[in-house]
PDB file of C-alpha atoms in Angstrom:
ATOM      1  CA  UNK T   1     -50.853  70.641  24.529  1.00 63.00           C
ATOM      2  CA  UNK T   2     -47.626  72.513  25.112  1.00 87.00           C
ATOM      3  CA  UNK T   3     -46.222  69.308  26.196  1.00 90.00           C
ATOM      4  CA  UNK T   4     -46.846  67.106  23.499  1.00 91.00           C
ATOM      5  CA  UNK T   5     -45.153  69.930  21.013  1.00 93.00           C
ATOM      6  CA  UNK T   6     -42.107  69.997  22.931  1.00 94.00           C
ATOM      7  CA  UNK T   7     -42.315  66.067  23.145  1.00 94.00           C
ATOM      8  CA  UNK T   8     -42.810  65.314  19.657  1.00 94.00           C
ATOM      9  CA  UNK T   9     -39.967  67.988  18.446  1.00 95.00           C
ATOM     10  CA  UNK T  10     -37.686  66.430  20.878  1.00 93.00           C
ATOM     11  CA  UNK T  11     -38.406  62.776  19.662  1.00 95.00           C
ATOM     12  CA  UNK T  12     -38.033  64.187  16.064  1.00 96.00           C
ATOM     13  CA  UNK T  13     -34.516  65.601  16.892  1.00 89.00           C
ATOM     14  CA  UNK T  14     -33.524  62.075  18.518  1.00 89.00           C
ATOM     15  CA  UNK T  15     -35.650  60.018  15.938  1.00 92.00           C
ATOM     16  CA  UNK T  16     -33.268  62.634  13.607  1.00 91.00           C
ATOM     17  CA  UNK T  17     -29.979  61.735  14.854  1.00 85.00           C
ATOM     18  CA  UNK T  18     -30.515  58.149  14.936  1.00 85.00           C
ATOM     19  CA  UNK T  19     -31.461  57.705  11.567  1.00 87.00           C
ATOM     20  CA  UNK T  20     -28.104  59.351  10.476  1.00 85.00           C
ATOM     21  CA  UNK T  21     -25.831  57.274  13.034  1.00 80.00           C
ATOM     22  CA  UNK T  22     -27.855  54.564  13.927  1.00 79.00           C
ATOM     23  CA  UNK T  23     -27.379  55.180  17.699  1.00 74.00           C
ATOM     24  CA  UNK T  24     -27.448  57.851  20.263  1.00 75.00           C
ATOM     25  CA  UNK T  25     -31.386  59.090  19.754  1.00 81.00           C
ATOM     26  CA  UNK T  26     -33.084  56.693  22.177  1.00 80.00           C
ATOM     27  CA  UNK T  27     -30.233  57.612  24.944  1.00 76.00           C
ATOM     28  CA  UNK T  28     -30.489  60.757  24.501  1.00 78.00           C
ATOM     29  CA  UNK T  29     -34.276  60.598  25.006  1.00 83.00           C
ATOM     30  CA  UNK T  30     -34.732  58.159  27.891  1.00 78.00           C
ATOM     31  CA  UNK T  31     -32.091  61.365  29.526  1.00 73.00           C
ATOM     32  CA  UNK T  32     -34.854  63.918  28.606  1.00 82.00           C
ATOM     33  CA  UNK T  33     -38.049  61.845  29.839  1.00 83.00           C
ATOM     34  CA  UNK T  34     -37.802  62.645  33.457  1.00 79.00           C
ATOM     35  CA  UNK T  35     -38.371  66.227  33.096  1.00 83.00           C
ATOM     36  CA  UNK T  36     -41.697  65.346  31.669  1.00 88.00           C
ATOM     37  CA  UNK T  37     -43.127  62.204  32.608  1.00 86.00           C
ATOM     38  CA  UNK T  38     -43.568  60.327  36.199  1.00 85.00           C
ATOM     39  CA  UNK T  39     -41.027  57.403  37.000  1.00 77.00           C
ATOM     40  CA  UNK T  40     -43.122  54.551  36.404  1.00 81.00           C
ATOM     41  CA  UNK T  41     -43.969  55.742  32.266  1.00 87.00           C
ATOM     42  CA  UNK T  42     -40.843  56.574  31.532  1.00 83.00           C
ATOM     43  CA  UNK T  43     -39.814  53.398  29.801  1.00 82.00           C
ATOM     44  CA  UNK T  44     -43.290  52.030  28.495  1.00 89.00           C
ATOM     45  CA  UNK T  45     -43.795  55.962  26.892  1.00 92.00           C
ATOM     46  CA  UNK T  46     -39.679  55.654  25.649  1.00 89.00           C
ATOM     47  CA  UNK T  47     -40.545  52.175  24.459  1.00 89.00           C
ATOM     48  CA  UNK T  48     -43.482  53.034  21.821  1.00 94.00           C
ATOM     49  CA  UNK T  49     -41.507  55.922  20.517  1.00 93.00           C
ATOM     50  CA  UNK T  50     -38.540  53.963  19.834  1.00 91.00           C
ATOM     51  CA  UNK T  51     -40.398  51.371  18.690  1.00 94.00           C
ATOM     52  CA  UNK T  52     -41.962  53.476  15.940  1.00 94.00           C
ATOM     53  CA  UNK T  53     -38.661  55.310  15.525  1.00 93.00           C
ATOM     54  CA  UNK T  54     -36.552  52.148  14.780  1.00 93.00           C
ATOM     55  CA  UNK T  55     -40.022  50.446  12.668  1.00 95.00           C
ATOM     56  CA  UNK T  56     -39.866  53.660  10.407  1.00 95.00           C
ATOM     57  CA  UNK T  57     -36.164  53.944   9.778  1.00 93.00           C
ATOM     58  CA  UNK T  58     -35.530  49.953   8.861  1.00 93.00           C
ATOM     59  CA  UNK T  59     -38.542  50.590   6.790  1.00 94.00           C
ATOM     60  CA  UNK T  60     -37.298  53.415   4.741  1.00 92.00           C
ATOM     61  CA  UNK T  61     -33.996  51.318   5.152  1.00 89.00           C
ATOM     62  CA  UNK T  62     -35.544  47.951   3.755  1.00 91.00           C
ATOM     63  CA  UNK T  63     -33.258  47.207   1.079  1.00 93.00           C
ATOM     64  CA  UNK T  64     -30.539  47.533   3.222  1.00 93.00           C
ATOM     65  CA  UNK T  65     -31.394  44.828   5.975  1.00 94.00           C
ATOM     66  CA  UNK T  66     -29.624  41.661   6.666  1.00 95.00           C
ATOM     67  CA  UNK T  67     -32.505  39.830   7.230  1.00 94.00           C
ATOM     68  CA  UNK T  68     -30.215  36.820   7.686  1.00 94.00           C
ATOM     69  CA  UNK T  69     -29.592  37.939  11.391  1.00 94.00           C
ATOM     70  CA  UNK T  70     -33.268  38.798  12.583  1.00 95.00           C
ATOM     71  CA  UNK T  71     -34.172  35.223  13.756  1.00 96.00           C
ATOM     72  CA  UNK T  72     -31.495  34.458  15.285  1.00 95.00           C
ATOM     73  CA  UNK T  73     -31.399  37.898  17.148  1.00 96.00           C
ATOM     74  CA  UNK T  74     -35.519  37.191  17.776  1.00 96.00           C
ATOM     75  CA  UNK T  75     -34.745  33.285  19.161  1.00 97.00           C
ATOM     76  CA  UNK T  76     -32.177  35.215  21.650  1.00 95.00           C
ATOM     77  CA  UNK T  77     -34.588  38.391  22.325  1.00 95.00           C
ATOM     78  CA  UNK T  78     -37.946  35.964  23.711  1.00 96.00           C
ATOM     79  CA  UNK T  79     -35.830  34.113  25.667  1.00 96.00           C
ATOM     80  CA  UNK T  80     -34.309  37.391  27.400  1.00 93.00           C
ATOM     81  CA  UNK T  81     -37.476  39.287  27.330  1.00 92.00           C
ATOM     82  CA  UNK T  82     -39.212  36.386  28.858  1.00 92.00           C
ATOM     83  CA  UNK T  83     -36.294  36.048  31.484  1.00 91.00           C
ATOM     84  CA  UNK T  84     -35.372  39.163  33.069  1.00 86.00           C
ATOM     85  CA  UNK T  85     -39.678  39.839  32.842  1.00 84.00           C
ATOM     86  CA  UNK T  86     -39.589  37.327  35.483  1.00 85.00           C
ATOM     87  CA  UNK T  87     -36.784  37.879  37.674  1.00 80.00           C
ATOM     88  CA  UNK T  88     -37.346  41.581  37.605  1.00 72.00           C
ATOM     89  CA  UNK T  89     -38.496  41.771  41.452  1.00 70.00           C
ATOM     90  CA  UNK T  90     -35.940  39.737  42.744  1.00 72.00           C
ATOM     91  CA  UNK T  91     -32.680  40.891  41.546  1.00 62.00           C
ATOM     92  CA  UNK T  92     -30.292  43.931  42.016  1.00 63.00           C
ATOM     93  CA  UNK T  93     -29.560  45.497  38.602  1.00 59.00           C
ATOM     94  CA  UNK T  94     -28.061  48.685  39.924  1.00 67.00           C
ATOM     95  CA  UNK T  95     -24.692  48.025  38.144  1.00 68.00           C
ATOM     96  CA  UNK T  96     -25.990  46.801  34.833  1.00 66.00           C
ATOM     97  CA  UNK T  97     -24.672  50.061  32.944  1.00 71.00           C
ATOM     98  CA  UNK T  98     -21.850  49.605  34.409  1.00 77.00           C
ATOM     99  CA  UNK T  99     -20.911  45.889  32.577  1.00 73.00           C
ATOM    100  CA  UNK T 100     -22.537  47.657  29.510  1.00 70.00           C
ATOM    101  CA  UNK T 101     -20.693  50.437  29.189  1.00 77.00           C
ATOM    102  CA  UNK T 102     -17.390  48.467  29.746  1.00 82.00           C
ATOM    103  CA  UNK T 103     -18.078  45.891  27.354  1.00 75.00           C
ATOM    104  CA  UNK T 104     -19.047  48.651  24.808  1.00 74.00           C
ATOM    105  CA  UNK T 105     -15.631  50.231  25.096  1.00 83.00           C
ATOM    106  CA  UNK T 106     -13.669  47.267  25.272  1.00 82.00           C
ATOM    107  CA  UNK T 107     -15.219  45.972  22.284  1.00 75.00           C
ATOM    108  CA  UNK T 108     -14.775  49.350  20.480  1.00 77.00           C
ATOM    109  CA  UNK T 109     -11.031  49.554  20.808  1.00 84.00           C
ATOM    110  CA  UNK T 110      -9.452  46.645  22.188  1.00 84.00           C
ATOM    111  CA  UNK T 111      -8.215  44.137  19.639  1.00 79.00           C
ATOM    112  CA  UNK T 112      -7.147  41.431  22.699  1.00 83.00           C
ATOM    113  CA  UNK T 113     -10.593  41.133  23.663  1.00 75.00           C
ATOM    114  CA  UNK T 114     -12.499  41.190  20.474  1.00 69.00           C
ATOM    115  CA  UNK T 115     -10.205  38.041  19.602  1.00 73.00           C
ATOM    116  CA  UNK T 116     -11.256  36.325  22.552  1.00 72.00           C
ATOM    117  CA  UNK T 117     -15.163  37.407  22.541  1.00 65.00           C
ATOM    118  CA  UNK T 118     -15.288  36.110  18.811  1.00 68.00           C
ATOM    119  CA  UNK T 119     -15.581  32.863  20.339  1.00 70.00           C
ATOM    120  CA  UNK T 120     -18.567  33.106  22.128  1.00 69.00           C
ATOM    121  CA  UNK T 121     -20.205  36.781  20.582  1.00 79.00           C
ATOM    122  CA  UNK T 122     -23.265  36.227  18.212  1.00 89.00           C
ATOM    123  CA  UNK T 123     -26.926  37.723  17.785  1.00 93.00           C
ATOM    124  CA  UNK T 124     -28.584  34.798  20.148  1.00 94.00           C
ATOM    125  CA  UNK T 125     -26.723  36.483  22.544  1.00 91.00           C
ATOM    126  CA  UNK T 126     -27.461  39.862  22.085  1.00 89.00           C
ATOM    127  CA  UNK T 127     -30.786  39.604  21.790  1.00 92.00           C
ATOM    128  CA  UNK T 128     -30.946  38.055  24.758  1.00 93.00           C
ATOM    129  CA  UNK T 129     -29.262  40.341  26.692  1.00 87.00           C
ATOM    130  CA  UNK T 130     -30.412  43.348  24.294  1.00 87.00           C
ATOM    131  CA  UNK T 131     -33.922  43.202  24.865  1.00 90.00           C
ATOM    132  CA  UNK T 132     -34.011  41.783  28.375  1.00 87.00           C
ATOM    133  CA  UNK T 133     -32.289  44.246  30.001  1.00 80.00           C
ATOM    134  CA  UNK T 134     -34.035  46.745  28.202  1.00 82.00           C
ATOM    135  CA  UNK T 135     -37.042  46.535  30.319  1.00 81.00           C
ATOM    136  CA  UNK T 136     -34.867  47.719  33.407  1.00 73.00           C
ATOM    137  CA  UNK T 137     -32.440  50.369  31.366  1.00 67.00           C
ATOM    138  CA  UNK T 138     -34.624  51.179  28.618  1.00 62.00           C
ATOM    139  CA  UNK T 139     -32.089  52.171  25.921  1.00 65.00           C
ATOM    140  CA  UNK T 140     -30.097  48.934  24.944  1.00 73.00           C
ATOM    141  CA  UNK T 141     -29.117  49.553  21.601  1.00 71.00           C
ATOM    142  CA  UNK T 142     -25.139  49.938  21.596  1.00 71.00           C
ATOM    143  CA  UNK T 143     -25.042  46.094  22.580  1.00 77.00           C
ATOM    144  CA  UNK T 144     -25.781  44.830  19.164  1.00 82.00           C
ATOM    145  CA  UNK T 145     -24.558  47.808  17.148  1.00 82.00           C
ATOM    146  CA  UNK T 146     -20.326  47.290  18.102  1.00 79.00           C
ATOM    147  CA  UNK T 147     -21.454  43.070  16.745  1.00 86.00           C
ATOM    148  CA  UNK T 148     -22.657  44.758  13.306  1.00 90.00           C
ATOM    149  CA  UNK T 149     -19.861  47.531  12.736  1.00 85.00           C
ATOM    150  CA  UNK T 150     -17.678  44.349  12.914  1.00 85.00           C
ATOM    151  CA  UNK T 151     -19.531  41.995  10.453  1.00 88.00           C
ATOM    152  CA  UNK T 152     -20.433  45.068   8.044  1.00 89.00           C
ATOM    153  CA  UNK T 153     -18.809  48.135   6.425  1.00 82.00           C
ATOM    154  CA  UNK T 154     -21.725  49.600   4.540  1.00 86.00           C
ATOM    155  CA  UNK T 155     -23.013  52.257   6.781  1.00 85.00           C
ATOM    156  CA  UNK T 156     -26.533  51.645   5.605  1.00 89.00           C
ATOM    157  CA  UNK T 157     -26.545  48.104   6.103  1.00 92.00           C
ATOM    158  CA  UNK T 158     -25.667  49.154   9.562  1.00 90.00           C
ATOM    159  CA  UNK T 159     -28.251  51.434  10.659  1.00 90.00           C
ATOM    160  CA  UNK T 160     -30.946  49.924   8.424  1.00 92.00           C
ATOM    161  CA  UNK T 161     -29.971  45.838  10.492  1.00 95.00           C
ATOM    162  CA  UNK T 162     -29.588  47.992  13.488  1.00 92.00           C
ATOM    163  CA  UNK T 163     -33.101  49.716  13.415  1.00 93.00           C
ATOM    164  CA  UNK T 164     -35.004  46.353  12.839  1.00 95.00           C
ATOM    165  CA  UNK T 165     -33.121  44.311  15.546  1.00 94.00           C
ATOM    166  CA  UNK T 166     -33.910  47.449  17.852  1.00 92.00           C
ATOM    167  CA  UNK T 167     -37.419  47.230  16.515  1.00 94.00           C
ATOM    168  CA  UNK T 168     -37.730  43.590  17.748  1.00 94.00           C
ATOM    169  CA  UNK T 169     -36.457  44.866  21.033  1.00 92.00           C
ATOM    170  CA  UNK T 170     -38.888  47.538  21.783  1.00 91.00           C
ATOM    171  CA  UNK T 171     -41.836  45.521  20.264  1.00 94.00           C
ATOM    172  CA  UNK T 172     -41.379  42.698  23.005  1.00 93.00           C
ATOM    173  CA  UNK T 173     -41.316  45.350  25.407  1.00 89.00           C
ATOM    174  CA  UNK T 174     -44.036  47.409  24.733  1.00 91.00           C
ATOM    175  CA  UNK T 175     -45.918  43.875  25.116  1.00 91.00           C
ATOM    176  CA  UNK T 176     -44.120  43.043  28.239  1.00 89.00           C
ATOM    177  CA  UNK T 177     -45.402  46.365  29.721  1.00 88.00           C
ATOM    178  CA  UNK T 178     -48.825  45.612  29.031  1.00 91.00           C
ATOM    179  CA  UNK T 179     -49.107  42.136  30.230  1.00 88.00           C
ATOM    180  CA  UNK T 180     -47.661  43.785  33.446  1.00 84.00           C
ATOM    181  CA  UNK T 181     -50.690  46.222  32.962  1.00 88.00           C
ATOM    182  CA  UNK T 182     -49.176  49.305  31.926  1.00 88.00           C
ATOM    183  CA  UNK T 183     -52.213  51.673  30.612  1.00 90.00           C
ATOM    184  CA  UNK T 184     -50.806  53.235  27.281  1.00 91.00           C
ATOM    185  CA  UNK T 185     -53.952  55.523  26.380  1.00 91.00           C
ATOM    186  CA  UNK T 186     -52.933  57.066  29.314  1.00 91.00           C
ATOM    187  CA  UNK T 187     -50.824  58.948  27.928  1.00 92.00           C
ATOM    188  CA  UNK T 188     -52.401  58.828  23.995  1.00 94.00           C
ATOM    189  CA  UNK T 189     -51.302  62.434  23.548  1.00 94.00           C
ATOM    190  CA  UNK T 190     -47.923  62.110  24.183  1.00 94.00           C
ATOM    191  CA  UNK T 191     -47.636  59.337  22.453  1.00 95.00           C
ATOM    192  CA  UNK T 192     -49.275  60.707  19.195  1.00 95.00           C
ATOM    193  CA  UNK T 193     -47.019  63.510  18.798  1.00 95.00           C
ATOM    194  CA  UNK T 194     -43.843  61.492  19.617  1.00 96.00           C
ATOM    195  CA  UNK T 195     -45.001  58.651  17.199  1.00 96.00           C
ATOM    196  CA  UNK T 196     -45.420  61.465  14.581  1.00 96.00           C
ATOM    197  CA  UNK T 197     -42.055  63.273  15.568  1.00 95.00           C
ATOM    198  CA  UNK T 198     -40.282  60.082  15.234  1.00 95.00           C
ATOM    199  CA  UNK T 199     -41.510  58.681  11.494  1.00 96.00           C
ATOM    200  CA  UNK T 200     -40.386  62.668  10.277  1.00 96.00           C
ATOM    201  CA  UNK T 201     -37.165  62.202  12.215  1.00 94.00           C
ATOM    202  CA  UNK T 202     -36.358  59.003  10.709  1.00 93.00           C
ATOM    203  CA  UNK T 203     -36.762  59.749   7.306  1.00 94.00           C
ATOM    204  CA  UNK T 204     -34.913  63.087   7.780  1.00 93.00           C
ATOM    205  CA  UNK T 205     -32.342  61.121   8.973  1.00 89.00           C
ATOM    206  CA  UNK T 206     -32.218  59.015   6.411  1.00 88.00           C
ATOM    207  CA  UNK T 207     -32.132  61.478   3.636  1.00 88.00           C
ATOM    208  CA  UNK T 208     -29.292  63.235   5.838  1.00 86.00           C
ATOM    209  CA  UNK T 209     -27.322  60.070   5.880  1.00 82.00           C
ATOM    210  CA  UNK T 210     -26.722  59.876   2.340  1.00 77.00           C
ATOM    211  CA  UNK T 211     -24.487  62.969   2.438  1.00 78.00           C
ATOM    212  CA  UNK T 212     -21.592  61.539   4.878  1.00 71.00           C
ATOM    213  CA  UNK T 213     -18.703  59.867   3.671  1.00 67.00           C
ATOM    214  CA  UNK T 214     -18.619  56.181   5.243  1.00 59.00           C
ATOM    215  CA  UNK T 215     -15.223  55.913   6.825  1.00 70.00           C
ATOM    216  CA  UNK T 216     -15.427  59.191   8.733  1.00 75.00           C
ATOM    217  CA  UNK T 217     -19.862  57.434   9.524  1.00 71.00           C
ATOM    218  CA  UNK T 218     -18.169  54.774  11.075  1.00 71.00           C
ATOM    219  CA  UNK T 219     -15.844  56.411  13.369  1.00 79.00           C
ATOM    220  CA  UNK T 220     -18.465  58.988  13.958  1.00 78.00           C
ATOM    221  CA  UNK T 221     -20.550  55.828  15.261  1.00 74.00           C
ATOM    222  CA  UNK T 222     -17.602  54.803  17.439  1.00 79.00           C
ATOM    223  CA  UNK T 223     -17.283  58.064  19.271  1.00 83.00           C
ATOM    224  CA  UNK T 224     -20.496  58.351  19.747  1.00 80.00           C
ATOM    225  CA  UNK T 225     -20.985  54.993  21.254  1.00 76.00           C
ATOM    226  CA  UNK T 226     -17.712  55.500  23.718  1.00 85.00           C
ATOM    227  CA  UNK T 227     -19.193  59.060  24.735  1.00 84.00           C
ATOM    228  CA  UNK T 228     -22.670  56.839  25.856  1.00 78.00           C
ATOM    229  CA  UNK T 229     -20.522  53.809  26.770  1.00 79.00           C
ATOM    230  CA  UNK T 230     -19.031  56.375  29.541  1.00 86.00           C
ATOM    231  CA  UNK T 231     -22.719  58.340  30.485  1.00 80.00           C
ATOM    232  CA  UNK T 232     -23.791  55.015  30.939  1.00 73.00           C
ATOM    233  CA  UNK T 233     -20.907  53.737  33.224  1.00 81.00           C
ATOM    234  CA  UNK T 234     -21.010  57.129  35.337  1.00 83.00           C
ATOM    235  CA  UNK T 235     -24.938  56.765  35.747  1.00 73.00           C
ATOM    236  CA  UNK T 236     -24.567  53.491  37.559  1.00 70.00           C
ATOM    237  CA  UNK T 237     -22.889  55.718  40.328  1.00 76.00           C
ATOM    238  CA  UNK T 238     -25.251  58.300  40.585  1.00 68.00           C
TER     239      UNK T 238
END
């Protein structure tokens, strides 16, 4: 019982954080995971809680979603999904972070590349790449997050769009897991308290979110994404 106490506070605290950036919370859990969970449930147990954490704060964030992107972003997200699902056993995706964390950065601060991703950067994309490669690294969301903070300055258009195109990502998933037979109610107690932890968290966060000016959200976002950009480049070396 211990456990799932210590579980579901931590989700809230992520669940928290997320709701008032938009990023970082899932990261910061999938880092936390192994000291409580065997290898092979560490992303089908990190999937359901982010799925409920994202569901819940793009709910309380409703109004503030540019539905105009999900299909698109959903179109992209099946095909990946469906994809990297299938070449999952054959392929070397050891330096995956790496790529991620460099186009993360690069897209953050470099106004040469942006100009020449523009061509080719949309949601199909990212929702390909997004959710397919989430099955292998689990915590994908920066990807489509640097594509919104350039196509919106309202930071609650951000994180609300943000939560339900992560949504979509951790929904196809969670299904992918089971398909490849992944026994959830293993682990029902876990899962309870971290489902519970996260809905609190994101409407904490939420609430919290109201009370920070947007300029200084935005480049709040911005570090935050660089500092995981970089954890994520150094863990494809360790």
């Amino acid at each position: 019982m211990s456990q799932e106490i210590i579980l579901g506070l931590i989700t809230f605290f992520t669940s928290t954080i997320a709701g008032v950036v938009g990023i970082g919370g899932g990261m910061i859990l999938i880092a936390v995971l192994p000291s409580f969970l065997p290898l092979n449930a560490l992303i089908p147990v990190h999937g359901i809680s982010q799925m409920t954490s994202n569901l819940s704060r793009a709910a309380f964030g409703y109004k503030d979603v540019k539905f105009e992107v999900i299909p698109k972003f959903l179109i992209g997200s099946i095909v990946g999904i469906s994809f990297f699902a299938s070449i999952l056993y054959i392929i070397s995706l050891e330096y995956v972070p790496l790529f991620i964390g460099t186009y993360i950065l690069l897209s953050l601060w470099s106004k040469k590349f942006n100009d020449k991703l523009r061509k080719y950067e949309n949601y199909y994309l990212l929702g390909f790449f997004q959710t397919g490669l989430s099955i292998v690294v689990g915590a994908t969301g920066p990807l489509t997050m640097t594509l919104l903070l350039k196509d919106y300055e309202d930071k609650d258009i951000v994180v609300a769009t943000a939560a339900a195109l992560m949504s979509i990502t951790h929904i196809l998933k969670v299904f992918a897991f089971m398909i490849f037979g992944f026994v959830f109610f293993d682990y029902i107690g876990i899962l309870l308290a971290m489902i519970i932890g996260a809905i609190i968290g994101s409407w904490t966060g939420t609430k919290l979110r109201n009370v920070i000016n947007g300029k200084k959200f935005i480049m709040i976002i911005k570090v935050l994404l660089s500092l995981l950009a970089i954890k994520v480049m150094i863990s494809a070396f360790i």
